[in-house]
Structures are given as C-alpha cells and as structure tokens.
GROMACS .gro file of C-alpha atoms in nm:
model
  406
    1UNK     CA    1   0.898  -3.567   3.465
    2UNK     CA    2   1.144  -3.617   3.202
    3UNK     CA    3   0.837  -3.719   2.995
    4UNK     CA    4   0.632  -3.404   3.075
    5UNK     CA    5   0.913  -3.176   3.021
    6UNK     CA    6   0.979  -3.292   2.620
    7UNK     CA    7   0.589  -3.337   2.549
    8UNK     CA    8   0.598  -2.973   2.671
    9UNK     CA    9   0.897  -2.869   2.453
   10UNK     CA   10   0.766  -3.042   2.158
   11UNK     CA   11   0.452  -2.835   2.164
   12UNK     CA   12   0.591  -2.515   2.162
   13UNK     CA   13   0.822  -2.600   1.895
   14UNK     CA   14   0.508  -2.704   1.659
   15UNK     CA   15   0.344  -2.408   1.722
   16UNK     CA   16   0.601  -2.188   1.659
   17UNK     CA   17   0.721  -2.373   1.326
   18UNK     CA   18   0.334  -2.381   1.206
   19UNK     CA   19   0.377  -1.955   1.314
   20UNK     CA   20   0.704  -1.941   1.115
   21UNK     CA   21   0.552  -2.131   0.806
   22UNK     CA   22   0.306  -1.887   0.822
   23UNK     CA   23   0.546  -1.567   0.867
   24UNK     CA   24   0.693  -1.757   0.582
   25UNK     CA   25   0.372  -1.796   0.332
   26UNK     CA   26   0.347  -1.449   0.285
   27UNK     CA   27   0.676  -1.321   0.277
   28UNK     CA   28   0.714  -1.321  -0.104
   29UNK     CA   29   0.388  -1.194  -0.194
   30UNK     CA   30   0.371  -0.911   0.088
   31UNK     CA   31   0.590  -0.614  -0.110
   32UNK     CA   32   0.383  -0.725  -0.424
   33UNK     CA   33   0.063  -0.700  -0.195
   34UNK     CA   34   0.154  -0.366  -0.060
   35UNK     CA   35   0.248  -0.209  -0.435
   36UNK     CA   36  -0.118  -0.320  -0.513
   37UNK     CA   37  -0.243  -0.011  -0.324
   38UNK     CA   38  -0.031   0.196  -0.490
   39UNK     CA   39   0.236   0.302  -0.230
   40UNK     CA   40   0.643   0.325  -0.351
   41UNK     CA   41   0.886   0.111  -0.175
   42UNK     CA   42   0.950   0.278   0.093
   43UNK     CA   43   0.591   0.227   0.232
   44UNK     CA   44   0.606  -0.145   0.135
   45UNK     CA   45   0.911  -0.118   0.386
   46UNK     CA   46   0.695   0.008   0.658
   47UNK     CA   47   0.480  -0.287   0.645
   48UNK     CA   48   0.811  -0.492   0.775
   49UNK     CA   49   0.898  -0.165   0.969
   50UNK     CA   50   0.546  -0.192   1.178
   51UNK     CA   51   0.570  -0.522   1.209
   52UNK     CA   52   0.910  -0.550   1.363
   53UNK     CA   53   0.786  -0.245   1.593
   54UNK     CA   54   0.509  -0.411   1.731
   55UNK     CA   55   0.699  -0.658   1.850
   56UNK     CA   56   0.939  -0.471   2.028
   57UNK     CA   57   0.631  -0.286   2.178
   58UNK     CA   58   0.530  -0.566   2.344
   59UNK     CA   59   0.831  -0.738   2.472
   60UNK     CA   60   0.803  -0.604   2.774
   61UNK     CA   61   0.421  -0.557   2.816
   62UNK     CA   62   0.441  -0.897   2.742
   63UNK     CA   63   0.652  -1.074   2.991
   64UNK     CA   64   0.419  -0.852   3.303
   65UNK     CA   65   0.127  -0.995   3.137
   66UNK     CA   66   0.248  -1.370   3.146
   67UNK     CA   67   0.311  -1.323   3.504
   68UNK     CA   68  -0.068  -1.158   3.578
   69UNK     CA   69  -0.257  -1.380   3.342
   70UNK     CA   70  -0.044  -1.700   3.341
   71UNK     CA   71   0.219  -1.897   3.034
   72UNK     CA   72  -0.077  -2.047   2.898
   73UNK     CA   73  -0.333  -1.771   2.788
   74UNK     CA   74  -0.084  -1.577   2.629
   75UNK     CA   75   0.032  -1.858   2.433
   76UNK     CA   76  -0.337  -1.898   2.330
   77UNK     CA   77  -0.434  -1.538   2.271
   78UNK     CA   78  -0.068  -1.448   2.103
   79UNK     CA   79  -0.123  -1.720   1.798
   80UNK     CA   80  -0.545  -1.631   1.781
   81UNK     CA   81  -0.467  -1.269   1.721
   82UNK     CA   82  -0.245  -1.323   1.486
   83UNK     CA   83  -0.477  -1.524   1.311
   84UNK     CA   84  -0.752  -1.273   1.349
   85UNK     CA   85  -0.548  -0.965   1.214
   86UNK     CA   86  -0.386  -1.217   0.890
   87UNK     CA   87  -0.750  -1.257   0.761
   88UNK     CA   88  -0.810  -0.932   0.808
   89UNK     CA   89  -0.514  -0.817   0.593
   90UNK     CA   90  -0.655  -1.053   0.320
   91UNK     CA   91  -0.960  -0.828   0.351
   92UNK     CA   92  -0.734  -0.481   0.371
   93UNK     CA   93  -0.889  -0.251   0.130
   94UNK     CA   94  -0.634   0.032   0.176
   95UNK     CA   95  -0.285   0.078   0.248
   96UNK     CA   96  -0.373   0.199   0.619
   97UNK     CA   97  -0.599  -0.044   0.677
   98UNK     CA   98  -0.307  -0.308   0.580
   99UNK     CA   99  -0.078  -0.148   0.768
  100UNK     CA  100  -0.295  -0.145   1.095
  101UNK     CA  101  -0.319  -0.509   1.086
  102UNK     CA  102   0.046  -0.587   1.017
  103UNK     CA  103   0.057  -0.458   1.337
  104UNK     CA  104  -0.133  -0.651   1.552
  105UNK     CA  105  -0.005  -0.931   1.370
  106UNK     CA  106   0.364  -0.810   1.521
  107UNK     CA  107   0.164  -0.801   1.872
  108UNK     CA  108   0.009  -1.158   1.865
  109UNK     CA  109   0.375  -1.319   1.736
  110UNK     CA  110   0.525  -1.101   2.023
  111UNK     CA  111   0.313  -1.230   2.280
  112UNK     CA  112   0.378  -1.609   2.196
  113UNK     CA  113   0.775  -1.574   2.154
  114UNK     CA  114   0.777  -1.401   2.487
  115UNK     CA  115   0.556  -1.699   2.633
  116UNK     CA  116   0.728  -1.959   2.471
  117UNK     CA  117   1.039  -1.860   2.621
  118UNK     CA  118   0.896  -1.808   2.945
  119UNK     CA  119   0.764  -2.160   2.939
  120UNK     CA  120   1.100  -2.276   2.802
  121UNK     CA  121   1.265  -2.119   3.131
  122UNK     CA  122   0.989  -2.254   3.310
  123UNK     CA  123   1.058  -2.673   3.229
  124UNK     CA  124   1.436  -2.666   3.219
  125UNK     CA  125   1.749  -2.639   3.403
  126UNK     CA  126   2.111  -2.562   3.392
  127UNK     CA  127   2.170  -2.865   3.206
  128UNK     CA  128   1.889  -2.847   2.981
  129UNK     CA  129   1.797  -2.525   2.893
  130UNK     CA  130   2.090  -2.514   2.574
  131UNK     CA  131   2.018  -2.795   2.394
  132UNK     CA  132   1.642  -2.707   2.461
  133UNK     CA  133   1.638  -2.370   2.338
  134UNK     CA  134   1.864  -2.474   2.063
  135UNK     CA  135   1.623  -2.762   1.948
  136UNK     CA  136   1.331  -2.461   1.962
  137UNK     CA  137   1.541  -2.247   1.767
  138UNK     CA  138   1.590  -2.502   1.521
  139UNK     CA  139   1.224  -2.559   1.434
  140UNK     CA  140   1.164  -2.217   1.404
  141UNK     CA  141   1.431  -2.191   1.130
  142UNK     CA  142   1.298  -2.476   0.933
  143UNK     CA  143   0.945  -2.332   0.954
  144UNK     CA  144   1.088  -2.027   0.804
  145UNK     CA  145   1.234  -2.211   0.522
  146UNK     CA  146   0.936  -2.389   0.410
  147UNK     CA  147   0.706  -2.073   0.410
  148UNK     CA  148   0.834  -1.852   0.153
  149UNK     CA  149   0.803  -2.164  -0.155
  150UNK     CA  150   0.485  -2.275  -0.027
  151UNK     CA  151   0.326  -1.931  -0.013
  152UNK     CA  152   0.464  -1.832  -0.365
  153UNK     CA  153   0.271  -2.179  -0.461
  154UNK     CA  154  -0.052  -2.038  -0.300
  155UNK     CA  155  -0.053  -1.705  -0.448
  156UNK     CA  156   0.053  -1.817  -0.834
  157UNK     CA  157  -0.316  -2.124  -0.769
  158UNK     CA  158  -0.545  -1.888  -0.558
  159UNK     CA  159  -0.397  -1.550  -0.614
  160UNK     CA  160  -0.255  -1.278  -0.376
  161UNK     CA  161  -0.412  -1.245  -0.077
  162UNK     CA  162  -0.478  -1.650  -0.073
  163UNK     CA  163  -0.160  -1.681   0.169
  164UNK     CA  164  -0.304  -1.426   0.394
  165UNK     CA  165  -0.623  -1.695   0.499
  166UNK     CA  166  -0.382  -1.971   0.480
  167UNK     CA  167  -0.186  -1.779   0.713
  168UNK     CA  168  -0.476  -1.726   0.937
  169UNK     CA  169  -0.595  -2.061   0.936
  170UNK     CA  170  -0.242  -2.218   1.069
  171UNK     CA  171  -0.271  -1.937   1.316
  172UNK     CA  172  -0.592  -2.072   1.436
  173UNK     CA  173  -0.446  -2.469   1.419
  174UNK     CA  174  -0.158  -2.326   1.631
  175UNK     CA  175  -0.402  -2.145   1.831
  176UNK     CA  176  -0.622  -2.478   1.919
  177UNK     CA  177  -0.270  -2.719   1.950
  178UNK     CA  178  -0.149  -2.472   2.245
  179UNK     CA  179  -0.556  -2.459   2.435
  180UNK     CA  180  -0.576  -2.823   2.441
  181UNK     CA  181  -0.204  -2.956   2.462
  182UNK     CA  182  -0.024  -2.654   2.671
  183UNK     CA  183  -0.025  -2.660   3.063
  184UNK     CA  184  -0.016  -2.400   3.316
  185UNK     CA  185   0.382  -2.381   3.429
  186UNK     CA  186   0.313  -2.043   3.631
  187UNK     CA  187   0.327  -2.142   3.980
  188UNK     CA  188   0.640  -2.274   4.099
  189UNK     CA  189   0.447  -2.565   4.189
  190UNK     CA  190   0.356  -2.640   3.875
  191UNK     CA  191   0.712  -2.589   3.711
  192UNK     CA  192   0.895  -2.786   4.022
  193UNK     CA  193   0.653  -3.094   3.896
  194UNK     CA  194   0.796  -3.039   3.548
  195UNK     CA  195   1.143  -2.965   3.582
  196UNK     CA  196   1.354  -3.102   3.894
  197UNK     CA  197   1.564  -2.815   3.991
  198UNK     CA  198   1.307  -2.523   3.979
  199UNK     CA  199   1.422  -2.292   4.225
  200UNK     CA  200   1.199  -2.008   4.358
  201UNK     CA  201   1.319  -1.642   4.355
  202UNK     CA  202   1.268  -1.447   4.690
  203UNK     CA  203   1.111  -1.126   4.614
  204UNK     CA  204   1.328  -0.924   4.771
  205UNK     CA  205   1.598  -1.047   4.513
  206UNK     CA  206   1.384  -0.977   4.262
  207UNK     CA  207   1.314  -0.629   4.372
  208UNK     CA  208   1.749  -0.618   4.412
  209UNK     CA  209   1.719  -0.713   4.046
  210UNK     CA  210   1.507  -0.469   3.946
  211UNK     CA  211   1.692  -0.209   4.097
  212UNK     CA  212   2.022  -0.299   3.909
  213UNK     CA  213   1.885  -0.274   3.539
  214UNK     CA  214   2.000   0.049   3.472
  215UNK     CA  215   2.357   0.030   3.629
  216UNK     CA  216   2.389  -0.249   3.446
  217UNK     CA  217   2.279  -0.116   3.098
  218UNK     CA  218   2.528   0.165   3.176
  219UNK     CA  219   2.769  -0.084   3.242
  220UNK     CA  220   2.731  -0.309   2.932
  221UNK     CA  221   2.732  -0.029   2.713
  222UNK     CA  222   3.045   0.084   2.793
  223UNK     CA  223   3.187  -0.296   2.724
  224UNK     CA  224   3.343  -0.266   2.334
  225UNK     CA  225   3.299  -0.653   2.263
  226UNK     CA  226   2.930  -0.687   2.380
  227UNK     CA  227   2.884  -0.349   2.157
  228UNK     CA  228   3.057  -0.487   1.809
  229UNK     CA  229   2.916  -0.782   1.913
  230UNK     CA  230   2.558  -0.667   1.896
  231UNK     CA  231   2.641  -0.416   1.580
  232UNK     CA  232   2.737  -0.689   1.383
  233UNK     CA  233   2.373  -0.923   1.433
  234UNK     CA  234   2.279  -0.531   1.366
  235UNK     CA  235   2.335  -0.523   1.008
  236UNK     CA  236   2.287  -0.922   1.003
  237UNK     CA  237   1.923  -0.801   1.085
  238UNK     CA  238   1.933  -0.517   0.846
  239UNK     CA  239   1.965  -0.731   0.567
  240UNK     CA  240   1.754  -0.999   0.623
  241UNK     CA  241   1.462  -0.784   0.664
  242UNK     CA  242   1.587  -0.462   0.417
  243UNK     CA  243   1.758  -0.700   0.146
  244UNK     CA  244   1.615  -1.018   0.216
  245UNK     CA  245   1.248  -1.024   0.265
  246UNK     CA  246   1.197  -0.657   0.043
  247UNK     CA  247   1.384  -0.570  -0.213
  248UNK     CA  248   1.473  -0.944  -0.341
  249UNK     CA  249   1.130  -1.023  -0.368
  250UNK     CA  250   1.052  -0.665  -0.599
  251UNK     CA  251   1.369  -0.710  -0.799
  252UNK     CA  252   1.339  -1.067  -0.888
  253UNK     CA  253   0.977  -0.941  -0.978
  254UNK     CA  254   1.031  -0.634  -1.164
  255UNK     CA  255   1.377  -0.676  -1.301
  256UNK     CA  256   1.355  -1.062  -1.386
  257UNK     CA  257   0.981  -1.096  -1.402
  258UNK     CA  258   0.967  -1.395  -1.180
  259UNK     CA  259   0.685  -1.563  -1.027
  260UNK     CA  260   0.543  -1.562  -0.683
  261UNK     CA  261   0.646  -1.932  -0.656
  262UNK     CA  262   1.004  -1.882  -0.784
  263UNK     CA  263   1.106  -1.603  -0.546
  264UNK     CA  264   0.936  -1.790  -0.262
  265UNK     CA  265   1.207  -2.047  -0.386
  266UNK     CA  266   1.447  -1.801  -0.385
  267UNK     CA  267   1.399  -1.726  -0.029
  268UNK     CA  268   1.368  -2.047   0.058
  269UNK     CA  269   1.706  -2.123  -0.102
  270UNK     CA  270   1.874  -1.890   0.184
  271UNK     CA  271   1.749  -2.040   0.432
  272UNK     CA  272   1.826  -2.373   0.348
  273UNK     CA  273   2.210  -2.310   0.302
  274UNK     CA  274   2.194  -2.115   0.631
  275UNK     CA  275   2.086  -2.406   0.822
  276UNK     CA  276   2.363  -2.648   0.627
  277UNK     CA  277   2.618  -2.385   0.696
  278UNK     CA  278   2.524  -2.343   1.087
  279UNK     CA  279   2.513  -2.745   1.114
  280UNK     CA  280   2.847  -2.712   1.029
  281UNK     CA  281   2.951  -2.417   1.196
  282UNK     CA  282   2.768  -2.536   1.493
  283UNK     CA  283   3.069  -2.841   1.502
  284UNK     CA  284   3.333  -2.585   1.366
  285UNK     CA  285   3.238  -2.355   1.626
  286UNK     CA  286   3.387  -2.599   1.895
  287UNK     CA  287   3.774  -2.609   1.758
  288UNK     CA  288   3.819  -2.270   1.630
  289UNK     CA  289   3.833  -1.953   1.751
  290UNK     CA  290   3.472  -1.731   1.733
  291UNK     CA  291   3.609  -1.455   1.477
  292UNK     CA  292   3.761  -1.679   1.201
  293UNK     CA  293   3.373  -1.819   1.151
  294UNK     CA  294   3.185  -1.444   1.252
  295UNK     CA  295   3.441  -1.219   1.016
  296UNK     CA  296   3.501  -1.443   0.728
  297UNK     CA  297   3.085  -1.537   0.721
  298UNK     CA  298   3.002  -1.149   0.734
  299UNK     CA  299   3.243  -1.097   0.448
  300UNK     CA  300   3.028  -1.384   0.238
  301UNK     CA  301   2.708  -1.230   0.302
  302UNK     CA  302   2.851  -0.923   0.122
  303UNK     CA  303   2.988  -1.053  -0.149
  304UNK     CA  304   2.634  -1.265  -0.186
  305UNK     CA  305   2.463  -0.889  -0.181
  306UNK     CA  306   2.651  -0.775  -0.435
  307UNK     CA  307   2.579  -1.073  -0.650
  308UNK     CA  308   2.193  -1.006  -0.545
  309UNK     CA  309   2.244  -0.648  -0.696
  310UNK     CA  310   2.376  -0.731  -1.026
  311UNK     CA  311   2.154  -1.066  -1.080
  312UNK     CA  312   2.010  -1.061  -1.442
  313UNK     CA  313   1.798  -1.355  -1.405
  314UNK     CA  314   1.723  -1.691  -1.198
  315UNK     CA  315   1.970  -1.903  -1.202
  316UNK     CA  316   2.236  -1.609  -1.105
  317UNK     CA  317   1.981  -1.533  -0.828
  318UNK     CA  318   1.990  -1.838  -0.709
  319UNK     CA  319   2.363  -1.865  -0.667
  320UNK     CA  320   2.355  -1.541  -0.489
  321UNK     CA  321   2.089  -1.661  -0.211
  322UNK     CA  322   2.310  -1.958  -0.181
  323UNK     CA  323   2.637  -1.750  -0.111
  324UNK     CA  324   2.372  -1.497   0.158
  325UNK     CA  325   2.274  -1.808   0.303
  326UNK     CA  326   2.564  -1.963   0.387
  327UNK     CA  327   2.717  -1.606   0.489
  328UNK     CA  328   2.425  -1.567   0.749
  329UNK     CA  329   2.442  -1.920   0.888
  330UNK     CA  330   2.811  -1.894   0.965
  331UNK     CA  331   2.824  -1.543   1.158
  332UNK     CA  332   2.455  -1.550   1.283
  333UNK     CA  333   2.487  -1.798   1.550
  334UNK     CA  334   2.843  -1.769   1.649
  335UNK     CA  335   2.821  -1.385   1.719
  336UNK     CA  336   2.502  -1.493   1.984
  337UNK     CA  337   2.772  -1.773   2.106
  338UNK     CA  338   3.043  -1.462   2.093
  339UNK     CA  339   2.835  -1.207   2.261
  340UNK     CA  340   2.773  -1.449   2.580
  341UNK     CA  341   3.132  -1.443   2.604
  342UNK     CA  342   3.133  -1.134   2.693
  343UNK     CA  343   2.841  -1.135   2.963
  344UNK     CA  344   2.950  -1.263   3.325
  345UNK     CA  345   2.714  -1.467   3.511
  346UNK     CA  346   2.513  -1.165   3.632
  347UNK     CA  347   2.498  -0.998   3.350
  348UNK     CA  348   2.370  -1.265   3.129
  349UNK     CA  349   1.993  -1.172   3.159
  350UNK     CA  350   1.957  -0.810   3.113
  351UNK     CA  351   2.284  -0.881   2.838
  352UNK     CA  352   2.116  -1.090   2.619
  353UNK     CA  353   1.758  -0.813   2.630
  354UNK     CA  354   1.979  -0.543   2.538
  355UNK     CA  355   2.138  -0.778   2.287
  356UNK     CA  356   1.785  -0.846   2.142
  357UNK     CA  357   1.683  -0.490   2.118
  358UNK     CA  358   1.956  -0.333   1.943
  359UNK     CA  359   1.915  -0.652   1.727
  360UNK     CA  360   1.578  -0.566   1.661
  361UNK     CA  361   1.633  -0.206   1.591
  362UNK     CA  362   1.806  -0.355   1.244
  363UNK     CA  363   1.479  -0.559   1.185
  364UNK     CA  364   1.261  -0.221   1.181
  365UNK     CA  365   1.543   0.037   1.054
  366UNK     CA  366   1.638  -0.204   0.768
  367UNK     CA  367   1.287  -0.228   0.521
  368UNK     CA  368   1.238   0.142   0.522
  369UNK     CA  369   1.629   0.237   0.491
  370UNK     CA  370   1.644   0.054   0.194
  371UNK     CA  371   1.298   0.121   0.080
  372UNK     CA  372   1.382   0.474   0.046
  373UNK     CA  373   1.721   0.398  -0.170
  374UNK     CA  374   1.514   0.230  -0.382
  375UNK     CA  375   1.272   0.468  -0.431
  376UNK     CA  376   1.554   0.720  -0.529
  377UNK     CA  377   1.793   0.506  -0.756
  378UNK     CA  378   1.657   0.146  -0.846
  379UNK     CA  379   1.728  -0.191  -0.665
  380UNK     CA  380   2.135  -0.182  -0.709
  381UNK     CA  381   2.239   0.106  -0.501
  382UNK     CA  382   2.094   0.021  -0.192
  383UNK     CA  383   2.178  -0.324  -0.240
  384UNK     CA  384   2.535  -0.232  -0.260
  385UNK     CA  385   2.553  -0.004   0.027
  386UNK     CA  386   2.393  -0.274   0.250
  387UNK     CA  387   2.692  -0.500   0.125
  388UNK     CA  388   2.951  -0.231   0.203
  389UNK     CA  389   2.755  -0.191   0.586
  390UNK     CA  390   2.807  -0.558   0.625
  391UNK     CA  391   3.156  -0.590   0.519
  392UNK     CA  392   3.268  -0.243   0.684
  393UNK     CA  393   3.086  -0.393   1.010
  394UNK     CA  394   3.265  -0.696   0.966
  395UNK     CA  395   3.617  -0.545   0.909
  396UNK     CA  396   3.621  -0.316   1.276
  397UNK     CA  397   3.494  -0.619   1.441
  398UNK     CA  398   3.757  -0.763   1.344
  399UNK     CA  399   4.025  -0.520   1.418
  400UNK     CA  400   3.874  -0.390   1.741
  401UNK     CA  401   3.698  -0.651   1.865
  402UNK     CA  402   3.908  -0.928   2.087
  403UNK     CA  403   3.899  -1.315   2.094
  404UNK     CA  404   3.653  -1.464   2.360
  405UNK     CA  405   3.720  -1.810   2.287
  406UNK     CA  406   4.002  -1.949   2.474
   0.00000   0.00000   0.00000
C-alpha cells in the first residue's frame, strides 16, 4: 500500500515538473515572440493575462469533470492538449491566432493541476497529505527553475518558436508517462486500496456542504487576517507574472540587449534563490513568529524591483533576481502557512479556493497592468510602482494584520 501510494506520488510529480520545464522553456522567449507580430506591451501582457484566465475558467469545470469522467483521463487529456495547442502556437501566424492557443494551453495545465490534486487527496491521509503535497510542490518549483535557461538555449540554436515544439513534445512525454503509469483512484474502492484511512463522504453531507459555500465565503471575507493574508500572495502574484515573466525579459532585451539564453538565466537565477531561501525559511518558519519572515521578505522583493528598474546591464541584473528571489521564497510560503492559521477546521476547504482565486486574480491582473505602464513611460515606472504595491502591501500587513503563530 505504502508502495502504491509513493509510485503514485512520484508520477504526478514527474509529470508536472516535465509541465513546469515546459511552462519554463518558453517563458523568456514568449514577450519577444508576441512583439514579433507587432503588438505593444500591453498585448504581450495579455498572452500571460489569457493564460492565467483559462485556468481559472476551468478550476471548477474541472474538478465536476474528474468526478464524471474519472482522475485518470483528465490527467491524460489535461497534458495532450497542452501539447496540442504549444505546437500550434509555434505555427501561430497572427497575434489572435497566438493568443487563442495560449488559451487552451491555460485549459489543458488547468485540467492536470486540478487532477493531480484530486489524486493527491485521493492516496493520502491526515498524516500524509503535508509532506506529500509539499514534496509535489517542490518538484514543480524546480521544474520551473530549469525551464527558463534551457529554453533561452533552444531559441538562441533553433530560433524562436523552437521552444514552442520542445514544449509540445514534453507535453506529449508527460502525456504518455500519466496513460501508461497513472491508475484509476475514483472509486473509493480504488483509493481505500491505496491509502488506509480513505473515508467515504455520505451524500447528504456533501449536499450540507454544498449548501454552506456561500455563508461561508461571506463569512471569510469579513475575517481581516485571511483578507491581508490573501492580498499580500496578491501582489506576490502580481509580480511574478507582471515583473517577473514580462517586463524582465523585454528590458534585459531592449535596454541591455541580452540574449534569449541569458535572460532565461536570469529567470532562472530567481528561482533558484527562492528555493534556497524557502529551505531555510521552511526550518526558520518553525521557531519564529509568521510575520518577522512574511513582512521583512515582502520588503526584499521590493527593494530587488527597484534594483530590476534601474539595472544597466547583466551582472547588476543578476544581483537584482537574486535579492527578488530570495524576497519571494521567504514570504511566499509562510503567508500560505499564515493564511491556514486563520481557517478553522471547517473552513479549511472552501478557505484555501478563495485563497487561490484572489491569488490568481494577481496572476491575470499583473501582465496587462504593467504592460500598459510600459507602454506609456518605459520599463522603470511600472517597475517602481509594483515595488511600492509590494512594500505598501507589506507595511498594513504588518500593522493590521495579527500574529497566528503561537
């Protein structure tokens, strides 16, 4: 059983680190890409915007349609449309056309997160399902970190849209790995074989459940931790996708006339230090109080922006993804840690979905926020007024916001 349940675990975490990789490939060609067609910034924005919407689109399409068609086919069909739709966008031969299939490449990668974490509710238990879900979120963040330096590689030997059909060709390995490695964990049968303490819902709990969401969205929003909570990962979200994966690319490019390959190591650079700083956060996080690790790492992430905004070449570039980096891997997963806190028992379910989406509403507002600034005024003014967000953010947490950690 034991046996069944990590083969299981291990499986999903490949897939989704050969997804992330891919996610990652493109990443520092795709504003480049975009610009190709001829659109400003804040269209190449919309391209992260779409993407990011699709996803929330179908979050909750998604988790009826695991429970009609099964764990198993969605975690096949979620990775082969993504495939599908990346080699299409190597063949986009207009804007529209591109942005169409960023789209369904946001619905295939939200079909297989939502299975995934199905399936990961599906084989564990109370005592398992932290470290499990940690150990998932873990491989997704070093597939993200190889992606970016591996797809500027790609594009500077084979050219622009070459990361596109690598993209869709780890999208169709992924795709294979889960049709003949994955099982069916659907019936409670199924999942009591895999994981010891499966218990089975009555439906008329379920249909209790149902009836509570709203009172209890109601009721969370009027909770002033769970909200800064959730506004902080806001702008955290904001920036990664606004900052991060747009305008960094386009400003090393136009302002220090980098290659593909050097602001794929760029990127790669923050998320490198943010998985050194959360290893050690992740220990810190244990002794000290939540808000001297969320305020003080929100703080670095501004200051890191505001080097990002002034950077003249690589090396100072470099430095300031560092700084980000370690910023985002200090308050990132201590403000998921801080927003449980404030969740009872309950409320943990329909907490952490409303957590999500308001987190994800940063993902899409961020590209074409700062898209537009740029369009207006150049890469250092909306640079700087994501900094100030963050650090204003940051600063009423931390005056309004109380200490969960006891």
């Amino acid at each position: 059983m034991l046996r069944k349940r990590k083969e299981i675990l291990l499986v999903l975490c490949t897939i989704a680190m050969i997804m992330m990789i891919g996610i990652g490939i493109v990443s520092p060609i795709l504003p480049h890409y975009a610009r190709s067609f001829g659109v400003n910034i804040t269209m190449v924005g919309l391209l992260i915007t779409v993407f990011g919407l699709a996803r929330i689109a179908i979050d909750v399409p998604a988790g009826s349609l695991v429970e009609i068609f099964g764990r198993r086919s969605m975690l096949v069909l979620g990775p082969a449309l993504l495939g599908v739709a990346s080699f299409c966008c190597s063949m986009a031969r207009s804007y529209l056309q591109l942005l169409c299939f960023r789209f369904l490449q946001g619905l295939g990668s939200g079909l297989y997160t939502t299975a995934a974490m199905v399936m990961l509710a599906d084989i564990s238990n109370v005592r398992t399902r932290g470290p499990m879900m940690s150990f998932y979120q873990g491989a997704i963040l070093i597939g993200a970190g190889l992606g970016p330096t591996v797809g500027g590689y790609i594009a500077d030997a084979w050219g622009i849209r070459a990361p596109f059909i690598v993209y869709s060709l780890m999208a169709a390995l992924a795709t294979i790995w889960a049709y003949v490695k994955l099982p069916e964990t659907k019936s409670p049968k199924a999942a009591k074989a895999i994981c010891d303490d499966y218990e089975i819902n009555d439906k008329e709990d379920d249909v209790k459940q149902q009836a509570a969401i709203v009172k209890g969205i109601i009721k969370l929003f009027k909770k002033r931790e769970f909200l800064l909570g959730s506004l902080v990962t806001f702008s955290i979200f904001f920036t990664r996708t606004g900052t991060q994966n747009q305008l960094i690319p386009l400003l090393g490019a136009d302002r220090i006339g980098l290659s593909a390959s050097l602001i794929g190591t760029v990127l790669t650079i923050v998320t490198i230090f943010q998985f050194i700083a959360l290893f050690i956060v992740g220990k810190l996080s244990v002794r000290l109080p939540r808000k001297t690790l969320i305020t003080p790492g929100c703080i670095l992430l501004g200051i890191g922006l505001v080097l990002v905004a002034f950077s003249k070449n690589y090396s100072y570039l470099l430095i300031s993804a560092m700084v980000m980096g370690v910023g985002i891997g200090m308050a990132g997963p201590v403000i998921s840690a801080y927003v449980a806190d404030t969740l009872s028992r309950d409320e943990y379910g329909i907490g952490m979905g409303l957590y999500r989406a308001i987190s994800d509403i940063g993902f899409v507002v961020g590209p074409v926020t700062l898209g537009w600034l740029a369009d207006i005024g150049g890469f250092t003014r909306p640079i700087l007024i994501n900094a100030a967000f963050v650090i204003s953010i940051a600063c009423i947490f931390h005056i309004f916001a109380r200490e969960t950690a006891k």
